[in-house]
mmCIF file of C-alpha atoms and ligand atoms in Angstrom:
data_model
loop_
_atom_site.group_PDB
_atom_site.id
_atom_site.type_symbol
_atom_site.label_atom_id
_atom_site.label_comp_id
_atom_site.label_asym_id
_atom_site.label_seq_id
_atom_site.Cartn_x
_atom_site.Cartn_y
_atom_site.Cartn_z
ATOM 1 C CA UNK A 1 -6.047 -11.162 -42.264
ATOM 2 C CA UNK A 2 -10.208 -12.041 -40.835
ATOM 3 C CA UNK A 3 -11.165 -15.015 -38.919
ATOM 4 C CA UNK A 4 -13.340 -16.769 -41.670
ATOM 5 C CA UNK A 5 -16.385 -17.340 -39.437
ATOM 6 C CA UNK A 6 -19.859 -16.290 -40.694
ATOM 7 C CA UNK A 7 -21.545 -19.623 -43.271
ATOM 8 C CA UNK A 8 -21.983 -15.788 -45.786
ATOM 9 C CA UNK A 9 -18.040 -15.524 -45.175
ATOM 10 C CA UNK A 10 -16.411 -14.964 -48.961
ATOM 11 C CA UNK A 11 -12.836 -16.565 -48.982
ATOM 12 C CA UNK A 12 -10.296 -14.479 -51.155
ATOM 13 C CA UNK A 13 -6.930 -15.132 -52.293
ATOM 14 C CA UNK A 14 -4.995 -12.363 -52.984
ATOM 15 C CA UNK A 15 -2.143 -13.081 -55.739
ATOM 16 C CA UNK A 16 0.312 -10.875 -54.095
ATOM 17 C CA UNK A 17 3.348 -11.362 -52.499
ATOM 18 C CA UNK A 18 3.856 -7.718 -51.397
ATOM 19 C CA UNK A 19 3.230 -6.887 -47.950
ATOM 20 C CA UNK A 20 2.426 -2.954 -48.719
ATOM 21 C CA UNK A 21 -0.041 -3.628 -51.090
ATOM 22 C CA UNK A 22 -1.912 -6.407 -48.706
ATOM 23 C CA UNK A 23 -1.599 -3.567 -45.666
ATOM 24 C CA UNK A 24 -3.328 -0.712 -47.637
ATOM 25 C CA UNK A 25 -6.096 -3.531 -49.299
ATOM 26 C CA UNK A 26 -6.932 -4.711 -45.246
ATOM 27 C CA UNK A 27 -7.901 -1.621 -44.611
ATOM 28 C CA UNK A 28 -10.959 -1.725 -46.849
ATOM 29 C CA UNK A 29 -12.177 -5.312 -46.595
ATOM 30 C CA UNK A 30 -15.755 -5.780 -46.034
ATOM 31 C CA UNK A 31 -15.958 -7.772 -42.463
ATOM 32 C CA UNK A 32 -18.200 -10.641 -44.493
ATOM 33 C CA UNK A 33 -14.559 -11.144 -46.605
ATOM 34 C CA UNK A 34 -11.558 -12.834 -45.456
ATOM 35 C CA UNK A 35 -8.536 -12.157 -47.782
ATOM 36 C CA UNK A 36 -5.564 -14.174 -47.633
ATOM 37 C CA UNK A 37 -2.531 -13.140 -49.099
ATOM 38 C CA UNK A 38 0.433 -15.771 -50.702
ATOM 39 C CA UNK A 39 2.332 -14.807 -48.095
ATOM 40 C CA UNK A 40 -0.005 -16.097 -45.582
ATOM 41 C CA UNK A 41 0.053 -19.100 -47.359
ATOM 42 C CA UNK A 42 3.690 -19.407 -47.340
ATOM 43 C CA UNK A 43 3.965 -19.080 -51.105
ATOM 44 C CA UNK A 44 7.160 -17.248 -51.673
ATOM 45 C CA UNK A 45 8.432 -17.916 -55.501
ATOM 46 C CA UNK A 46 8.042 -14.887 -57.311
ATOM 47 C CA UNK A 47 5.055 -14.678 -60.086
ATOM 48 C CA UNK A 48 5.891 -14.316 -63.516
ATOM 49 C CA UNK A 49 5.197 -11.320 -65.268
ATOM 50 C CA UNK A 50 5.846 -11.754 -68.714
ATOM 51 C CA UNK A 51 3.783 -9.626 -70.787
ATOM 52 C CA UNK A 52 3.936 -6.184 -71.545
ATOM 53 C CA UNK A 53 0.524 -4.714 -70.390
ATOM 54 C CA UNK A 54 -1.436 -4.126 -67.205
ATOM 55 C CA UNK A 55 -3.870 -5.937 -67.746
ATOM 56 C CA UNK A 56 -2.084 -9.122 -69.145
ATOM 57 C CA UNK A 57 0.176 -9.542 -66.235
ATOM 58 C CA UNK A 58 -2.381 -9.243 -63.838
ATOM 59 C CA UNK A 59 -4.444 -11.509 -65.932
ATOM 60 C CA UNK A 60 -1.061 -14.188 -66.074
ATOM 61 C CA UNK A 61 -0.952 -14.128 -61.646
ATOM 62 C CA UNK A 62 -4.530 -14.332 -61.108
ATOM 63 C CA UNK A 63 -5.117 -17.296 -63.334
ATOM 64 C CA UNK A 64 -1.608 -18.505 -62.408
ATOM 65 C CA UNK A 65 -2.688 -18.436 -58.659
ATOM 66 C CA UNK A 66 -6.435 -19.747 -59.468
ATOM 67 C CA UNK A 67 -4.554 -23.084 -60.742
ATOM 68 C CA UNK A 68 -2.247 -23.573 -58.272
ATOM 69 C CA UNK A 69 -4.678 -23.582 -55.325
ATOM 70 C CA UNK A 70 -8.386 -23.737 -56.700
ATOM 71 C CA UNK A 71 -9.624 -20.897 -55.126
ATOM 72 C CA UNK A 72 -11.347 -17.765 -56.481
ATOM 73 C CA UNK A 73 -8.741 -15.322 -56.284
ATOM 74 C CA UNK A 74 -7.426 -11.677 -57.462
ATOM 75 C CA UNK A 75 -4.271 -10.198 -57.995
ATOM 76 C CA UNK A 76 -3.314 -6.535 -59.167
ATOM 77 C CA UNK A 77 -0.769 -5.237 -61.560
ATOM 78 C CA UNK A 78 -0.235 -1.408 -60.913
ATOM 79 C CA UNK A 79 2.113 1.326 -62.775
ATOM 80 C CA UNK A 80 2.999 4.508 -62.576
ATOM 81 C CA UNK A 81 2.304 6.392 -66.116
ATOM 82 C CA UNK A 82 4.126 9.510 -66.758
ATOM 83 C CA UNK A 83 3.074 11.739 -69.835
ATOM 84 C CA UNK A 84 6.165 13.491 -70.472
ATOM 85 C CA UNK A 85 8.050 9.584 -70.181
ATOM 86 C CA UNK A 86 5.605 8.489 -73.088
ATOM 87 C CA UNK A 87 3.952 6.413 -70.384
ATOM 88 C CA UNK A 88 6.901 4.867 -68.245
ATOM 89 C CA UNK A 89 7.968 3.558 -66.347
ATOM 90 C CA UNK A 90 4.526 2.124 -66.923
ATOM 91 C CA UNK A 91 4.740 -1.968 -66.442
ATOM 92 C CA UNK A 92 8.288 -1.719 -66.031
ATOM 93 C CA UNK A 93 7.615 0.418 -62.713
ATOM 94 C CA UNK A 94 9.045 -2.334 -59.887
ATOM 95 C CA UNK A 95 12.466 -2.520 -62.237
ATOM 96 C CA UNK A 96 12.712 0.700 -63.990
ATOM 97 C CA UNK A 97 16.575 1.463 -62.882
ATOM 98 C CA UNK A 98 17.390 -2.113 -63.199
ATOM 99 C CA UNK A 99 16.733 -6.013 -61.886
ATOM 100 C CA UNK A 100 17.358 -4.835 -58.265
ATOM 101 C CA UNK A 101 13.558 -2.947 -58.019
ATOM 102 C CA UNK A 102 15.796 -0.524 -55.531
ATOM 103 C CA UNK A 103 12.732 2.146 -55.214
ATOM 104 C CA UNK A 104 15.391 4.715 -54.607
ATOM 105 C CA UNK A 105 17.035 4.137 -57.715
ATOM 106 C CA UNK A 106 13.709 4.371 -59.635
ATOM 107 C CA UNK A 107 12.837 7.403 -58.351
ATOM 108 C CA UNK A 108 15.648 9.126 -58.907
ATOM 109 C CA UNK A 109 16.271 7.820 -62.457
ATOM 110 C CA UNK A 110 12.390 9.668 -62.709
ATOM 111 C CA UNK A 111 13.901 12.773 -61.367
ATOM 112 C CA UNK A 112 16.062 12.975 -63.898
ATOM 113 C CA UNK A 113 14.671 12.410 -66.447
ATOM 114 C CA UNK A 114 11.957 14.916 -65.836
ATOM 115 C CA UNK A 115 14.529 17.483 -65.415
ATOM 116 C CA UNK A 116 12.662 21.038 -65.218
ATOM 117 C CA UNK A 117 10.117 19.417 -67.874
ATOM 118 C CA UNK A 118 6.940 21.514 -66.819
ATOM 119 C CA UNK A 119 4.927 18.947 -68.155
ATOM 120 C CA UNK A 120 4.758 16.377 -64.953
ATOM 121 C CA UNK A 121 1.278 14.698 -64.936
ATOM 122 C CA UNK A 122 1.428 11.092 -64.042
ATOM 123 C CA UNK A 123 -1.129 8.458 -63.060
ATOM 124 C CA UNK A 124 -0.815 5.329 -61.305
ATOM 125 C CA UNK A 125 -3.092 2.569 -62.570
ATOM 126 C CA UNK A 126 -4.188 -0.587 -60.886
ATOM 127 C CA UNK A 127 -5.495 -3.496 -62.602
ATOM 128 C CA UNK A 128 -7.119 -6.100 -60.772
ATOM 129 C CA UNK A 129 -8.189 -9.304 -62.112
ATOM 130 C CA UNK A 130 -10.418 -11.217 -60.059
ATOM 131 C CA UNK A 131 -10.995 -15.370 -61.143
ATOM 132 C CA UNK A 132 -13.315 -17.952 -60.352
ATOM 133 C CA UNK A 133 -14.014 -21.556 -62.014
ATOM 134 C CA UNK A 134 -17.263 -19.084 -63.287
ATOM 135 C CA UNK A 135 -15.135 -15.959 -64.718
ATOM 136 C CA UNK A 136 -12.643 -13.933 -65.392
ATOM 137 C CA UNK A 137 -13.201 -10.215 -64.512
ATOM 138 C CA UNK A 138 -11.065 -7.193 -64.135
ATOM 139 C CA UNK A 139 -11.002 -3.664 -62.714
ATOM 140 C CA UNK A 140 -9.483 -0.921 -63.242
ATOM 141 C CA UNK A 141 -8.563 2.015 -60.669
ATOM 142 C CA UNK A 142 -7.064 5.196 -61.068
ATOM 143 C CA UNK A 143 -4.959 7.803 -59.295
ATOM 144 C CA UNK A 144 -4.128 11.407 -61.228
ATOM 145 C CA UNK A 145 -1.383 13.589 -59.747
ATOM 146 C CA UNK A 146 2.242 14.893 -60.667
ATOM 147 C CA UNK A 147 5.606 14.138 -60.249
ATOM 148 C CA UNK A 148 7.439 17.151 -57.691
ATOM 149 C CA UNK A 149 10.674 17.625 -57.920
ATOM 150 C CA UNK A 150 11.767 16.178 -54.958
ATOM 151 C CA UNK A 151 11.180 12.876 -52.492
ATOM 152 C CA UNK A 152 8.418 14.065 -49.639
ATOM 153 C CA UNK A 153 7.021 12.096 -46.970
ATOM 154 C CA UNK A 154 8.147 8.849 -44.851
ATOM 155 C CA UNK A 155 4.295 6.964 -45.240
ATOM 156 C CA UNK A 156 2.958 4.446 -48.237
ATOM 157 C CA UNK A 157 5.696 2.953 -50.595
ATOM 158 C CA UNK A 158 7.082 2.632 -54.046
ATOM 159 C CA UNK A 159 6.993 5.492 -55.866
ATOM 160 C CA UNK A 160 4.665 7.360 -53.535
ATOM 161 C CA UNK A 161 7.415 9.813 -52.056
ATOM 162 C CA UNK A 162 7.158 11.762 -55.716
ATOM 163 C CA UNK A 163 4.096 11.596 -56.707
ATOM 164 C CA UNK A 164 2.149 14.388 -56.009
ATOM 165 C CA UNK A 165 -1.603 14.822 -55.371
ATOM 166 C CA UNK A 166 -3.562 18.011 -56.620
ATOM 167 C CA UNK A 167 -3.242 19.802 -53.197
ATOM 168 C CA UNK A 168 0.262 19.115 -53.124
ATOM 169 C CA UNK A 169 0.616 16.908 -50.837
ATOM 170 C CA UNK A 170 2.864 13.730 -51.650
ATOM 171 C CA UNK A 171 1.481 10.145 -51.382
ATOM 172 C CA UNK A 172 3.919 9.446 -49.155
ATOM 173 C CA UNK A 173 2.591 12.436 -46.489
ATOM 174 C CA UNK A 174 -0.992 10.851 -45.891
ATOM 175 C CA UNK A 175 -1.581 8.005 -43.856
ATOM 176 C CA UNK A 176 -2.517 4.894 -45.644
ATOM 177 C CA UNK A 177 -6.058 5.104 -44.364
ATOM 178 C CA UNK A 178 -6.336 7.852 -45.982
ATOM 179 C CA UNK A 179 -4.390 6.691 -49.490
ATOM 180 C CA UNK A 180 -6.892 3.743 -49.433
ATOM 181 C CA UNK A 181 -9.566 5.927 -49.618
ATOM 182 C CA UNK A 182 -8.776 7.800 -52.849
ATOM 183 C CA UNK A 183 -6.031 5.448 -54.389
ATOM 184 C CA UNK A 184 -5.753 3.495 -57.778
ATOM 185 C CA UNK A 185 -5.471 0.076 -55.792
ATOM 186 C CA UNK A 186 -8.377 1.183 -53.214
ATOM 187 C CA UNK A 187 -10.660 2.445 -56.302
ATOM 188 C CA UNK A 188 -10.034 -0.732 -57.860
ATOM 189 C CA UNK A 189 -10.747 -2.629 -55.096
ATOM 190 C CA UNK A 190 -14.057 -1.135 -54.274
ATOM 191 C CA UNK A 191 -15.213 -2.245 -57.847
ATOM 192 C CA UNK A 192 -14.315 -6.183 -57.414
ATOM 193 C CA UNK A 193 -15.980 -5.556 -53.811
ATOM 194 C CA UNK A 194 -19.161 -4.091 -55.526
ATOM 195 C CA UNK A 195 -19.184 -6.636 -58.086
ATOM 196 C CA UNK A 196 -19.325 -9.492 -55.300
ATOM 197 C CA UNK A 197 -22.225 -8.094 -53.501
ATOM 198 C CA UNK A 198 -23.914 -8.146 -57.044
HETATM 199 P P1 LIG B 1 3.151 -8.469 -56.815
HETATM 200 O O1 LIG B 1 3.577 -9.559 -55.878
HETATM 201 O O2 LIG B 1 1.697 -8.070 -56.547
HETATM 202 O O3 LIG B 1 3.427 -8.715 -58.273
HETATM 203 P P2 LIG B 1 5.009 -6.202 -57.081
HETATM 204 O O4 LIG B 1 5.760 -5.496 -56.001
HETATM 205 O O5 LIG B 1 5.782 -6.922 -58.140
HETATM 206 O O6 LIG B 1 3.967 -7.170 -56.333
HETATM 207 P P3 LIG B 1 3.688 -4.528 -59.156
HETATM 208 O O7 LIG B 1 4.409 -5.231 -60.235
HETATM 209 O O8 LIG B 1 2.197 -4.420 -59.233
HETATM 210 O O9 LIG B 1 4.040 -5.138 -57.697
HETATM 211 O O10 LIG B 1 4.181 -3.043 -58.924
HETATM 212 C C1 LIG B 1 5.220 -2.454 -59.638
HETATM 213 C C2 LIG B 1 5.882 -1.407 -58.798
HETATM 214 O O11 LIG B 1 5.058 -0.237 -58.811
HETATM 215 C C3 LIG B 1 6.030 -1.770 -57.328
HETATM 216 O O12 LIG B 1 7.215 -2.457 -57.074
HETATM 217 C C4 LIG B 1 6.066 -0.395 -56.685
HETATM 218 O O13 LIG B 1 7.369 0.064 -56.688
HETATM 219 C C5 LIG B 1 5.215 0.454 -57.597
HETATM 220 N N1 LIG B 1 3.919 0.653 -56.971
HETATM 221 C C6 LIG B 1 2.850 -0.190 -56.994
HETATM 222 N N2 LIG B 1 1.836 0.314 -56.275
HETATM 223 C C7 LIG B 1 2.278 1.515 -55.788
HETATM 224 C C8 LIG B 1 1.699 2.504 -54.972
HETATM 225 O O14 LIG B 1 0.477 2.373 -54.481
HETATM 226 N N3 LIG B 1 2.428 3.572 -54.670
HETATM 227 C C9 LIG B 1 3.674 3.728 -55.141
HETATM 228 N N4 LIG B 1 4.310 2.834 -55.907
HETATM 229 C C10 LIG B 1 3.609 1.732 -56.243
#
């Protein structure tokens, strides 16, 4: 992602093998940080995700990650929380319509089973856990909005083509300098970033 140059240069593995989420995080690196994702470091097997919280799976990659290569490192876990769903598709977000993760699929399984419901507040919620051989720390970032009733918008992914912000707007219609800026992963972010200048 950054030349690490600087000797104040912080070195950052980020647990992640999804390109979207390393995209809208390189927007908002501090230039003393260089982040390096597992797929710049040609890590490809998919990280296990066995538990059924947030903040538990995001816990399992970041320590996961930590041991493999030694380095401090974060990952993020992040779901979409619908009220009216009881909290789904929650951590079952990337697979909610079946093993596939076909985003289309999940999004209209969402549709449908919102129906008319008036009641369509949703969140998403980011966890990150951040690890060094010193601690274990995590951070949480949130995003409120709605689900609309129909896919809007060509920008961001997942499920960001339904979910609504309070103007109206879909995720998926703002530019991801702009969804970094106000997002559950980009609030979440900020708060490890914070926490290193500390
Ligand atoms: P990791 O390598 O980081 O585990 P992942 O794709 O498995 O990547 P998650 O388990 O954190 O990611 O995410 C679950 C799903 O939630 C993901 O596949 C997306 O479909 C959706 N999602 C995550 N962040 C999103 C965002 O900012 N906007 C819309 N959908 C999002």
């Amino acid at each position: 992602m950054a030349s690490n140059k600087g000797k104040s240069m912080k070195e950052l593995i980020f647990a992640t093998q999804n390109k979207n989420k390393v995209n809208e995080i390189a927007l908002i690196v501090p230039e003393n940080t260089n982040v390096i994702s597992l797929l710049d470091l040609g890590y490809e097997k998919e990280l296990d995700e066995d538990f059924e919280t947030l903040e538990e799976n995001s816990l399992q990659k970041a320590k996961f990650v930590f041991d493999l290569f030694g380095k401090n490192c974060f990952s993020e876990d992040t779901g979409l929380e619908i009220d009216a769903l009881g909290g789904a598709p929650g951590v079952y977000s990337a697979r909610y319509a079946g093993e596939e993760k076909d985003m289309q699929k999940n999004m209209d399984k969402v549709l449908l089973q919102l129906g008319d419901s008036k009641d369509r507040k949703a969140r998403f919620k980011t966890v990150i856990t951040y690890v060094t051989s010193e601690e274990i720390i995590q951070f949480v970032g949130l995003l409120e909005g709605e689900i609309g009733k129909e896919k809007k918008g060509i920008n961001g992914f997942g499920y960001d083509p339904i979910f609504y912000l309070p103007n109206g707007q879909a995720l998926a219609e703002i530019n991801k300098e702009e969804k970094s800026k106000i997002s559950h992963r980009g609030i979440a972010f900020k708060k490890l970033i914070s926490h290193l200048k500390k």
